PDB file of C-alpha atoms in Angstrom:
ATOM      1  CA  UNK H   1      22.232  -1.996   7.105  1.00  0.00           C
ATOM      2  CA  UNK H   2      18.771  -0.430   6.603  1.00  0.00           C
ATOM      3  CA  UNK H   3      20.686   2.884   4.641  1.00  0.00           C
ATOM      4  CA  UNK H   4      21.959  -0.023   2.272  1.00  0.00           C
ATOM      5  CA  UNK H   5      18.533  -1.730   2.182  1.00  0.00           C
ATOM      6  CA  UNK H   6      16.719   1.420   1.563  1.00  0.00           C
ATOM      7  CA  UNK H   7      19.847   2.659  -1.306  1.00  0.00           C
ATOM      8  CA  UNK H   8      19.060  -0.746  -2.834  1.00  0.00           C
ATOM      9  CA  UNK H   9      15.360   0.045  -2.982  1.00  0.00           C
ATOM     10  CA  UNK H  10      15.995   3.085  -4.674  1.00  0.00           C
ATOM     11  CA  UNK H  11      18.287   1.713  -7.274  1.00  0.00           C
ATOM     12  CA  UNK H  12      15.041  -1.045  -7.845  1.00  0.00           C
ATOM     13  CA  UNK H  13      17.725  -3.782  -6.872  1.00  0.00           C
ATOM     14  CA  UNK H  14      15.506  -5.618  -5.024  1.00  0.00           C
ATOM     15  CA  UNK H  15      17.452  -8.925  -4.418  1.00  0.00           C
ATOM     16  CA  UNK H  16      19.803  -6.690  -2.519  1.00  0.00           C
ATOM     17  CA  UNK H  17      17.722  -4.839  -0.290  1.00  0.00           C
ATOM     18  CA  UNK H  18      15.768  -8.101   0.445  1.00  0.00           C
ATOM     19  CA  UNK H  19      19.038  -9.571   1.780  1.00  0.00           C
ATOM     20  CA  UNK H  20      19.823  -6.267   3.523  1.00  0.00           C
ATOM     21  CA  UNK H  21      16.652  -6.416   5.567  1.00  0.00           C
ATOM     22  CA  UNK H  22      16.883 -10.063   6.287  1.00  0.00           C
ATOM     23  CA  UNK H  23      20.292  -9.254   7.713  1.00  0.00           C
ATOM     24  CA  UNK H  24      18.297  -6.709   9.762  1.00  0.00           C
ATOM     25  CA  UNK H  25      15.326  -8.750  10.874  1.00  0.00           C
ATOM     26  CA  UNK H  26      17.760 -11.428  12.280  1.00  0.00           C
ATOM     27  CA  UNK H  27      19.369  -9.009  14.722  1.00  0.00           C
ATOM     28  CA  UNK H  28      15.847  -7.092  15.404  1.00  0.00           C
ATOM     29  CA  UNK H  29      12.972  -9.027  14.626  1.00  0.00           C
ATOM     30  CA  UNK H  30      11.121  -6.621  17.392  1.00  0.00           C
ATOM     31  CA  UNK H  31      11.030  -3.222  15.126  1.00  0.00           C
ATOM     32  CA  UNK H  32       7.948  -3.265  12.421  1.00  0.00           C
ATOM     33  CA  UNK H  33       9.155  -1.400  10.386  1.00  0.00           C
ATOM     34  CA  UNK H  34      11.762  -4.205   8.983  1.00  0.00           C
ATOM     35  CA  UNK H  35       9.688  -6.257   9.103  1.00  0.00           C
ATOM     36  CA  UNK H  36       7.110  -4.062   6.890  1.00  0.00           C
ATOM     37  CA  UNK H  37      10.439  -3.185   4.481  1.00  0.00           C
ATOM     38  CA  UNK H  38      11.277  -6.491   3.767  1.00  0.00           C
ATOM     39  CA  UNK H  39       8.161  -7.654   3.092  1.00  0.00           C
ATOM     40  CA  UNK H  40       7.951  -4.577   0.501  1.00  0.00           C
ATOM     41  CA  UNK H  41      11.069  -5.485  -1.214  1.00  0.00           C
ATOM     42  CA  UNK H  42       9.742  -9.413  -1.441  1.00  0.00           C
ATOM     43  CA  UNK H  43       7.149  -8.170  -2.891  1.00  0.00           C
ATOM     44  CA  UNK H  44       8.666  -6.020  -5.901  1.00  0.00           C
ATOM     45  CA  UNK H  45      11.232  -8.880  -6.233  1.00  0.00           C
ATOM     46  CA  UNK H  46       8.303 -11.043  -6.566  1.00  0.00           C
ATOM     47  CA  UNK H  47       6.648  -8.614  -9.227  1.00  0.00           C
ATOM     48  CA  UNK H  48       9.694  -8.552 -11.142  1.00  0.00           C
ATOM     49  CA  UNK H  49      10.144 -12.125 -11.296  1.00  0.00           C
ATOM     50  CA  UNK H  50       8.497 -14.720 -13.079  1.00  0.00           C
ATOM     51  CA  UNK H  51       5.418 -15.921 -11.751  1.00  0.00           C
ATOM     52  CA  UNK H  52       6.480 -19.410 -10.095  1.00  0.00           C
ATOM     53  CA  UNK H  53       8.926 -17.548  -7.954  1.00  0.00           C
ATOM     54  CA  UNK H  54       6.769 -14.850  -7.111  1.00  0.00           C
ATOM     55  CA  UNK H  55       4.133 -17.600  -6.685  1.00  0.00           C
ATOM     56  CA  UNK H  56       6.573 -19.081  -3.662  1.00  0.00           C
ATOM     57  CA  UNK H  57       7.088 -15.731  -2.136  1.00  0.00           C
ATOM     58  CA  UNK H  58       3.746 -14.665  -1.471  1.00  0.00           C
ATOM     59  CA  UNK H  59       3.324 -16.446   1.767  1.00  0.00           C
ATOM     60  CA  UNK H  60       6.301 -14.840   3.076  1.00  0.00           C
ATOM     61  CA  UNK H  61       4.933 -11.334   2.051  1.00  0.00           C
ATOM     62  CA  UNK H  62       1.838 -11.455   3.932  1.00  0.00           C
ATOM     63  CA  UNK H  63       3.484 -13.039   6.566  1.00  0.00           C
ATOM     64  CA  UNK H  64       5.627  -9.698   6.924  1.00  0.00           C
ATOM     65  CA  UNK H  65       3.331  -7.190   6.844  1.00  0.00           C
ATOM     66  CA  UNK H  66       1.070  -9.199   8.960  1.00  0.00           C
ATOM     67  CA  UNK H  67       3.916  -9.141  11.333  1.00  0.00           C
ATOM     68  CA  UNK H  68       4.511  -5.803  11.471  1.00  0.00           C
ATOM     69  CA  UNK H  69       1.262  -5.429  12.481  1.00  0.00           C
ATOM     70  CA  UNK H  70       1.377  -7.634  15.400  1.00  0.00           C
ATOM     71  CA  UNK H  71       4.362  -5.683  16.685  1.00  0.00           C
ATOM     72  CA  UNK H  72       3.020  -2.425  16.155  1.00  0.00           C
ATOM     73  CA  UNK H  73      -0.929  -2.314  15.689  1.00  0.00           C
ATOM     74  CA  UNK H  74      -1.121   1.059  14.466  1.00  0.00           C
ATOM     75  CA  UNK H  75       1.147   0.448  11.319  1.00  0.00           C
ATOM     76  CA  UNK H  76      -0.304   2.111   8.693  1.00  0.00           C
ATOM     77  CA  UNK H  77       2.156   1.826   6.038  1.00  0.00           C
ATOM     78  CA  UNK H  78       1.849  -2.133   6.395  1.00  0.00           C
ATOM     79  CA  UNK H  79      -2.025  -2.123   6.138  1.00  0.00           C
ATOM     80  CA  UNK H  80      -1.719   0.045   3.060  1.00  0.00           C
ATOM     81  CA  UNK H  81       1.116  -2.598   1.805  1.00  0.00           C
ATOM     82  CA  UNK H  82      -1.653  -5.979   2.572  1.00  0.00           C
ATOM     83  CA  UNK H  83      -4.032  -3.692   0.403  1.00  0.00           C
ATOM     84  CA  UNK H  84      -2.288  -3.486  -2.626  1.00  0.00           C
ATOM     85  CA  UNK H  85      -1.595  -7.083  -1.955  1.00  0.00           C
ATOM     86  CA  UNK H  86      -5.164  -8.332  -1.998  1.00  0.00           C
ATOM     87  CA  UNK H  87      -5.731  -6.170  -5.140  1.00  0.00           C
ATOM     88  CA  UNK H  88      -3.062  -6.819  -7.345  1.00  0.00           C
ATOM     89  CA  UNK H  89      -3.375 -10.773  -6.052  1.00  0.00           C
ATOM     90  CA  UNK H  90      -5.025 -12.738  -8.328  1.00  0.00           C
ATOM     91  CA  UNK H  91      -8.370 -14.422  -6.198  1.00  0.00           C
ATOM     92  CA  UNK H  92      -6.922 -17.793  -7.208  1.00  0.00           C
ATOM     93  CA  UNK H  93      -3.854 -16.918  -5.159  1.00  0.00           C
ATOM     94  CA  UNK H  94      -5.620 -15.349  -2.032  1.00  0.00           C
ATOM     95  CA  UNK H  95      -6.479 -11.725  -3.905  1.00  0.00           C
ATOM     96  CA  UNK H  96     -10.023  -9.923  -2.409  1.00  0.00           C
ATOM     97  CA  UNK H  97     -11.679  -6.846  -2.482  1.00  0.00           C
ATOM     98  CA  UNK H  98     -13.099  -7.881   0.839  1.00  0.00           C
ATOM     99  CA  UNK H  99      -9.708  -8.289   2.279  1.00  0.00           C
ATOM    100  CA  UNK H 100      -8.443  -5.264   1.121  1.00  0.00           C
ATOM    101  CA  UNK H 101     -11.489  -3.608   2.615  1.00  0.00           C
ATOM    102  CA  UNK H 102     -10.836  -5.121   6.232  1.00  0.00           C
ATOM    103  CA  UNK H 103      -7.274  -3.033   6.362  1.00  0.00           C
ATOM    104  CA  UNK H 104      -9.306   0.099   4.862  1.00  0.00           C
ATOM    105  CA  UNK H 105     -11.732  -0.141   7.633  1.00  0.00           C
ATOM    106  CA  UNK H 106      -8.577  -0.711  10.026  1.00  0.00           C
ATOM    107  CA  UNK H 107      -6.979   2.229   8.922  1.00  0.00           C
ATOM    108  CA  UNK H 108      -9.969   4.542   9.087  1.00  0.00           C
ATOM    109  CA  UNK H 109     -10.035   3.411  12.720  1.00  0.00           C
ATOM    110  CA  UNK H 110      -6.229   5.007  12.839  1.00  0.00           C
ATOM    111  CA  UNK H 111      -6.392   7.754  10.705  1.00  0.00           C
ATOM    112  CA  UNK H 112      -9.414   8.832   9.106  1.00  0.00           C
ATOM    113  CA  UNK H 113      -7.364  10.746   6.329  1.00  0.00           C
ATOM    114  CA  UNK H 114      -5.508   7.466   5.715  1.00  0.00           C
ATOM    115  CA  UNK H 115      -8.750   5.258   5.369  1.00  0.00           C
ATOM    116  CA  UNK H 116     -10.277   7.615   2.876  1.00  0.00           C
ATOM    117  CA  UNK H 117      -7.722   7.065   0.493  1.00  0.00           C
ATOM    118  CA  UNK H 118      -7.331   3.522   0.956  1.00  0.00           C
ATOM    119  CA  UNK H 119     -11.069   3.573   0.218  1.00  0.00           C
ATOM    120  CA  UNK H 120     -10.699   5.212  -2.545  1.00  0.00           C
ATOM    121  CA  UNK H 121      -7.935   3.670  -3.917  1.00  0.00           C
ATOM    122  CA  UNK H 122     -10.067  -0.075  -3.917  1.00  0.00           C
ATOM    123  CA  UNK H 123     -12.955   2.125  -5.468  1.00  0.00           C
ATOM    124  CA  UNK H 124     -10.338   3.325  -8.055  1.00  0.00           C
ATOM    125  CA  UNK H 125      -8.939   0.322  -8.526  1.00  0.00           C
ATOM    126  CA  UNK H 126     -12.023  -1.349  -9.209  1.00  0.00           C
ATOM    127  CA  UNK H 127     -12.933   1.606 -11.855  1.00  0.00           C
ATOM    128  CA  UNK H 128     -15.507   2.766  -9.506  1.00  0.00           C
ATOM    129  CA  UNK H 129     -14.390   6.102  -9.791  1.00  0.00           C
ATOM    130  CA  UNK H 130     -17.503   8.511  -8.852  1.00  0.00           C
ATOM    131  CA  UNK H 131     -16.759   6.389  -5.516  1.00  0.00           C
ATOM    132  CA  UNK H 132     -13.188   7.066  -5.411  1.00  0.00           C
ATOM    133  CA  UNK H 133     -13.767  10.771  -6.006  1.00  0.00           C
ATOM    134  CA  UNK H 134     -15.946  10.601  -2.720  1.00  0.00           C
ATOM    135  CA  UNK H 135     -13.724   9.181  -0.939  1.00  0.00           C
ATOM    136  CA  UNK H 136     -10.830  11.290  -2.163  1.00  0.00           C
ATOM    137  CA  UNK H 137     -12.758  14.504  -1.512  1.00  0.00           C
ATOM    138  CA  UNK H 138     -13.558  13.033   2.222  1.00  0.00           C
ATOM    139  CA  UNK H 139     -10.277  12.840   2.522  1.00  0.00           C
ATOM    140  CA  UNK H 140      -9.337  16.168   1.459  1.00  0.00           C
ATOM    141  CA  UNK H 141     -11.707  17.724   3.511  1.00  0.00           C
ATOM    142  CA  UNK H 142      -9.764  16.783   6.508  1.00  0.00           C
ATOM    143  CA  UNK H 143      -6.633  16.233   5.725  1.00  0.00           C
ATOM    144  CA  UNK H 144      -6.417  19.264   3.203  1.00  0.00           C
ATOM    145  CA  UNK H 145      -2.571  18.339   2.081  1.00  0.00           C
ATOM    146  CA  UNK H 146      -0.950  17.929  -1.268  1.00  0.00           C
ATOM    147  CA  UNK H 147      -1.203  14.006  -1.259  1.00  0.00           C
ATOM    148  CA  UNK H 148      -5.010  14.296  -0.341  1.00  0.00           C
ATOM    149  CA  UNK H 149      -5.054  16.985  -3.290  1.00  0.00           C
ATOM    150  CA  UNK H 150      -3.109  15.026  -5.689  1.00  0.00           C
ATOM    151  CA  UNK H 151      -5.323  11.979  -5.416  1.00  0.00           C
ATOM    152  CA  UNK H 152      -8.042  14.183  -6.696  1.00  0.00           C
ATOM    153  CA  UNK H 153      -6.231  15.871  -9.407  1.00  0.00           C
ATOM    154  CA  UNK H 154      -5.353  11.931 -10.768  1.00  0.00           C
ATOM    155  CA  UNK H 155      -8.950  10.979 -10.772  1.00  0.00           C
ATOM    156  CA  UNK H 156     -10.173  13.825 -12.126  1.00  0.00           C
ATOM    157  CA  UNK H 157      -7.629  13.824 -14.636  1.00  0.00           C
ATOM    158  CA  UNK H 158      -8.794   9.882 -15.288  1.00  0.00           C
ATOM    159  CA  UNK H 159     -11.952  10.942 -15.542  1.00  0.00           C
ATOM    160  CA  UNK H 160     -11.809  14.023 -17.775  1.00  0.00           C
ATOM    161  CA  UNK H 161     -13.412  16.260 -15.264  1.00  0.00           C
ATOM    162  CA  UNK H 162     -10.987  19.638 -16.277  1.00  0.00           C
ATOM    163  CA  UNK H 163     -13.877  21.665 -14.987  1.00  0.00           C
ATOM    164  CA  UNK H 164     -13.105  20.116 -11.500  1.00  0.00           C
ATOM    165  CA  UNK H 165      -9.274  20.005 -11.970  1.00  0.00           C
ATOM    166  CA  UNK H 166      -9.467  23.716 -12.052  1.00  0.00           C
ATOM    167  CA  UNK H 167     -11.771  24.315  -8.692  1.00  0.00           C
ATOM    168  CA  UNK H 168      -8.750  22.991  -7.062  1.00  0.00           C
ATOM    169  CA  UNK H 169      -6.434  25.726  -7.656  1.00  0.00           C
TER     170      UNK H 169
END
């Protein structure tokens, strides 16, 4: 069943792999990670529909990834999941920077690498990109990897600075 979900993800049929993971969750609601799945493919069925529906749903998307927390505390995909949640949120409908930040600051706690981008990911979001470039190079620093390197490359590249693009290599 979670093969299906995950096939249905890919294929961006999101009704499906909602209804795969629900099948899931009702046989093991004590594994996270379903929990953190389903609530991910709520949430892009919510994005793709209109915004009544997706209105309804988001309850039930928080309530996932908060859930998957619960059950496993260091869950770092789910606290990177509740941050693109309080961005893209409107703050009308529950969206906050300051929200966002409290899962950043979680998931520094976990993994340092992993907080630095979420940092700078808010920063970026926000358009405060000199920030996000600190936080991306912090990041790179100790993590060193091609994600770390990537996120630089992408700001850079937002920010016109080719002289920098090239001292990556």
């Amino acid at each position: 069943m979670e093969l299906e979900g995950d096939a249905a993800c890919a294929m961006l049929d999101w009704e499906a792999a909602v209804n795969c993971y629900k099948r899931i969750l009702e046989l093991r609601p004590e594994v996270a990670n379903y929990h953190y799945k389903y609530g991910g493919a709520l949430g892009m069925l919510a994005k793709s529909s209109n915004k009544i529906k997706a209105l309804s749903m988001i309850g039930e998307i928080k309530k996932s990834f908060e859930t998957a927390l619960k059950i496993n505390k260091n869950h770092i995909e789910a606290r990177y999941a509740l941050i693109e949640l309080y961005l893209e949120l409107p703050g009308i409908v529950g969206g906050s920077e300051k929200k966002a930040q409290r899962y950043a600051n979680e998931l520094l706690s976990i993994s340092a690498v992993d907080g630095y981008i979420s940092k700078g990911r808010i920063a970026e979001f926000f358009k405060r990109y000199k920030q996000a470039e600190n936080f991306y190079l912090q990041a790179h620093k100790i993590g060193n990897s091609k994600i770390t390197k990537q996120k630089l490359i992408n700001i850079y590249k937002l920010t016109k600075q080719f002289d920098k693009l090239q001292s990556l290599g």
